[in-house]
Amino acid sequence: MQELAPRQMGAINWLGLWTLYAKEVRRFLNVHLQTIGAPVVTSLLFMAVFLLALGRAVETVNGVPFATFLAPGLVMMTMAQNAFANTSSSIIISKVQGNIVDVLMPPLSAGEMVAGFAFGAVTRGIMVGVATTIVMAFFVDVGIHNIWAILYFGISASLMLSLLGIAGGVWSEKFDHIAVVTNFVITPLSFLSGTFYSAENLPEAGKVLVHYNPFFYMIDGFRYGFTGVSDGTVMTGVVVLAVVNILLWILCYRMIKSGYKLKA
């Protein structure tokens, strides 16, 4: 009879990381109408409202038809909000229900936990973005100018919001706290990032302030990938998102490593 031996793991617990990632993906796929279908419908409603309200008054923005200009911003906003919702809701629900221990007990390092939660949310963000883009293409002329810009800013933005969701979920002790983060951080930064307008149309003070908003760079770069037009410098956006993601990753790692509001 063969004796059982402890499982040998290398520097990274790939099985545990994959299990956590798969759990996060299956969690939102089990309610796909709510997590993927609903955001698509919401984006289409935003598109309809803005086109009906401003379509005749604003025909073009920076030489691009208003509908074509608006579509990438709506897709990006939807991706970002859903990536944030995935990690924040997963962690806060586990904390409130008391089953966060099921994630803390397995032999997963803090880095592996951050990666599992974050990449699960990135997957949701990308799936929502692809679905929204496909549906919008039936109503709006959606072209591709630079596929690498679309991929980089789409993935980087989803990662940034997923990391914000992890930090928010760990910090929060109840659903009201997550609502505070959503209502006073995520939503204002999204709406003040140039999603529905060009930053060039802002007053001088507004132009300065918008460039301190990392959400501006993710939407501007993503829009550039579709239209070839940007309000800022694309390479600046590449650097800003990379730096922000590194800082957020370190923050999330330290929060989980220390057990901040996770361990009694």
CSV table of C-alpha atoms in Angstrom, one decimal, residues 36-175:
chain,number,residue,atom,x,y,z
A,36,ILE,CA,-22.7,40.2,-18.3
A,37,GLY,CA,-26.1,40.7,-19.8
A,38,ALA,CA,-27.3,43.6,-17.6
A,39,PRO,CA,-24.1,45.7,-18.1
A,40,VAL,CA,-24.6,45.4,-21.9
A,41,VAL,CA,-28.2,46.6,-21.6
A,42,THR,CA,-27.1,49.5,-19.3
A,43,SER,CA,-24.5,50.6,-21.8
A,44,LEU,CA,-27.0,50.6,-24.7
A,45,LEU,CA,-29.4,52.7,-22.6
A,46,PHE,CA,-26.6,55.2,-21.9
A,47,MET,CA,-25.8,55.3,-25.6
A,48,ALA,CA,-29.5,55.9,-26.5
A,49,VAL,CA,-30.0,58.6,-23.9
A,50,PHE,CA,-26.9,60.6,-25.0
A,51,LEU,CA,-27.6,60.2,-28.7
A,52,LEU,CA,-31.2,61.3,-28.3
A,53,ALA,CA,-30.3,64.2,-26.0
A,54,LEU,CA,-27.1,65.4,-27.8
A,55,GLY,CA,-27.0,63.7,-31.1
A,56,ARG,CA,-28.2,66.7,-33.1
A,57,ALA,CA,-26.4,69.3,-31.1
A,58,VAL,CA,-23.0,67.5,-31.1
A,59,GLU,CA,-22.5,65.8,-34.4
A,60,THR,CA,-18.7,65.3,-34.1
A,61,VAL,CA,-16.1,65.4,-31.4
A,62,ASN,CA,-12.5,66.0,-32.5
A,63,GLY,CA,-13.5,65.1,-36.0
A,64,VAL,CA,-15.1,61.8,-35.0
A,65,PRO,CA,-18.9,61.1,-35.2
A,66,PHE,CA,-20.4,61.5,-31.7
A,67,ALA,CA,-21.7,58.0,-31.5
A,68,THR,CA,-18.3,56.5,-32.6
A,69,PHE,CA,-16.6,58.8,-30.0
A,70,LEU,CA,-19.0,57.8,-27.2
A,71,ALA,CA,-19.0,54.0,-27.7
A,72,PRO,CA,-15.4,53.2,-26.5
A,73,GLY,CA,-15.9,55.3,-23.4
A,74,LEU,CA,-19.1,53.5,-22.5
A,75,VAL,CA,-17.4,50.1,-23.1
A,76,MET,CA,-14.5,51.0,-20.9
A,77,MET,CA,-16.7,52.4,-18.1
A,78,THR,CA,-18.7,49.2,-18.2
A,79,MET,CA,-15.6,47.0,-18.0
A,80,ALA,CA,-14.1,49.0,-15.2
A,81,GLN,CA,-17.2,49.1,-13.1
A,82,ASN,CA,-17.7,45.3,-13.5
A,83,ALA,CA,-14.1,44.5,-12.7
A,84,PHE,CA,-14.4,46.5,-9.5
A,85,ALA,CA,-17.8,44.9,-8.6
A,86,ASN,CA,-16.4,41.4,-9.0
A,87,THR,CA,-13.6,41.6,-6.5
A,88,SER,CA,-15.2,43.9,-4.0
A,89,SER,CA,-18.4,41.9,-3.8
A,90,SER,CA,-16.6,38.6,-3.6
A,91,ILE,CA,-14.5,39.7,-0.7
A,92,ILE,CA,-17.2,41.6,1.3
A,93,ILE,CA,-19.8,38.8,0.8
A,94,SER,CA,-17.2,36.3,2.1
A,95,LYS,CA,-16.5,38.5,5.1
A,96,VAL,CA,-20.1,39.2,6.0
A,97,GLN,CA,-21.1,35.5,5.6
A,98,GLY,CA,-18.0,34.4,7.6
A,99,ASN,CA,-16.6,32.1,4.9
A,100,ILE,CA,-13.6,34.2,4.1
A,101,VAL,CA,-11.7,31.6,6.2
A,102,ASP,CA,-12.2,29.2,3.3
A,103,VAL,CA,-9.8,31.4,1.2
A,104,LEU,CA,-7.4,32.2,4.1
A,105,MET,CA,-6.8,28.6,5.2
A,106,PRO,CA,-5.5,27.0,2.0
A,107,PRO,CA,-1.8,27.3,1.3
A,108,LEU,CA,-2.0,30.4,-0.8
A,109,SER,CA,0.4,33.3,-0.4
A,110,ALA,CA,-0.8,36.9,-0.3
A,111,GLY,CA,0.4,37.3,-3.9
A,112,GLU,CA,-1.4,34.3,-5.1
A,113,MET,CA,-4.6,35.5,-3.5
A,114,VAL,CA,-4.3,38.9,-5.1
A,115,ALA,CA,-3.6,37.3,-8.5
A,116,GLY,CA,-6.6,34.9,-8.2
A,117,PHE,CA,-9.1,37.5,-7.2
A,118,ALA,CA,-7.7,40.1,-9.7
A,119,PHE,CA,-7.5,37.9,-12.7
A,120,GLY,CA,-10.9,36.6,-12.1
A,121,ALA,CA,-12.2,40.2,-12.2
A,122,VAL,CA,-10.2,41.0,-15.3
A,123,THR,CA,-11.8,38.1,-17.0
A,124,ARG,CA,-15.2,39.4,-16.2
A,125,GLY,CA,-14.2,42.9,-17.4
A,126,ILE,CA,-13.0,41.6,-20.7
A,127,MET,CA,-16.0,39.4,-21.3
A,128,VAL,CA,-18.3,42.3,-20.5
A,129,GLY,CA,-16.3,44.6,-22.8
A,130,VAL,CA,-16.3,42.1,-25.7
A,131,ALA,CA,-20.1,41.5,-25.4
A,132,THR,CA,-20.8,45.3,-25.2
A,133,THR,CA,-18.6,46.1,-28.2
A,134,ILE,CA,-20.3,43.3,-30.3
A,135,VAL,CA,-23.8,44.5,-29.5
A,136,MET,CA,-22.9,48.2,-30.0
A,137,ALA,CA,-21.4,47.4,-33.4
A,138,PHE,CA,-25.0,46.7,-34.6
A,139,PHE,CA,-25.9,50.3,-33.9
A,140,VAL,CA,-22.6,52.3,-34.1
A,141,ASP,CA,-19.8,52.3,-36.6
A,142,VAL,CA,-17.1,50.7,-34.5
A,143,GLY,CA,-13.7,50.4,-36.2
A,144,ILE,CA,-10.3,49.2,-34.9
A,145,HIS,CA,-7.3,51.6,-35.3
A,146,ASN,CA,-4.8,50.0,-33.0
A,147,ILE,CA,-5.5,46.5,-31.6
A,148,TRP,CA,-2.6,46.7,-29.1
A,149,ALA,CA,-3.9,49.9,-27.5
A,150,ILE,CA,-7.3,48.3,-27.1
A,151,LEU,CA,-5.8,45.2,-25.5
A,152,TYR,CA,-3.4,47.1,-23.3
A,153,PHE,CA,-5.8,49.7,-21.9
A,154,GLY,CA,-8.6,47.2,-21.7
A,155,ILE,CA,-6.6,44.7,-19.6
A,156,SER,CA,-4.8,47.4,-17.6
A,157,ALA,CA,-7.9,49.2,-16.7
A,158,SER,CA,-9.7,46.0,-15.7
A,159,LEU,CA,-6.7,45.1,-13.6
A,160,MET,CA,-6.6,48.5,-12.0
A,161,LEU,CA,-10.3,48.4,-11.0
A,162,SER,CA,-10.0,44.8,-9.8
A,163,LEU,CA,-7.2,45.8,-7.5
A,164,LEU,CA,-9.2,48.8,-6.2
A,165,GLY,CA,-12.0,46.3,-5.6
A,166,ILE,CA,-9.7,44.1,-3.6
A,167,ALA,CA,-8.6,47.0,-1.5
A,168,GLY,CA,-12.1,48.2,-1.0
A,169,GLY,CA,-13.4,44.8,-0.2
A,170,VAL,CA,-10.7,44.2,2.4
A,171,TRP,CA,-11.2,47.6,4.0
A,172,SER,CA,-15.0,47.4,4.1
A,173,GLU,CA,-16.7,45.8,7.0
A,174,LYS,CA,-20.3,45.9,5.6
A,175,PHE,CA,-22.0,46.6,2.3
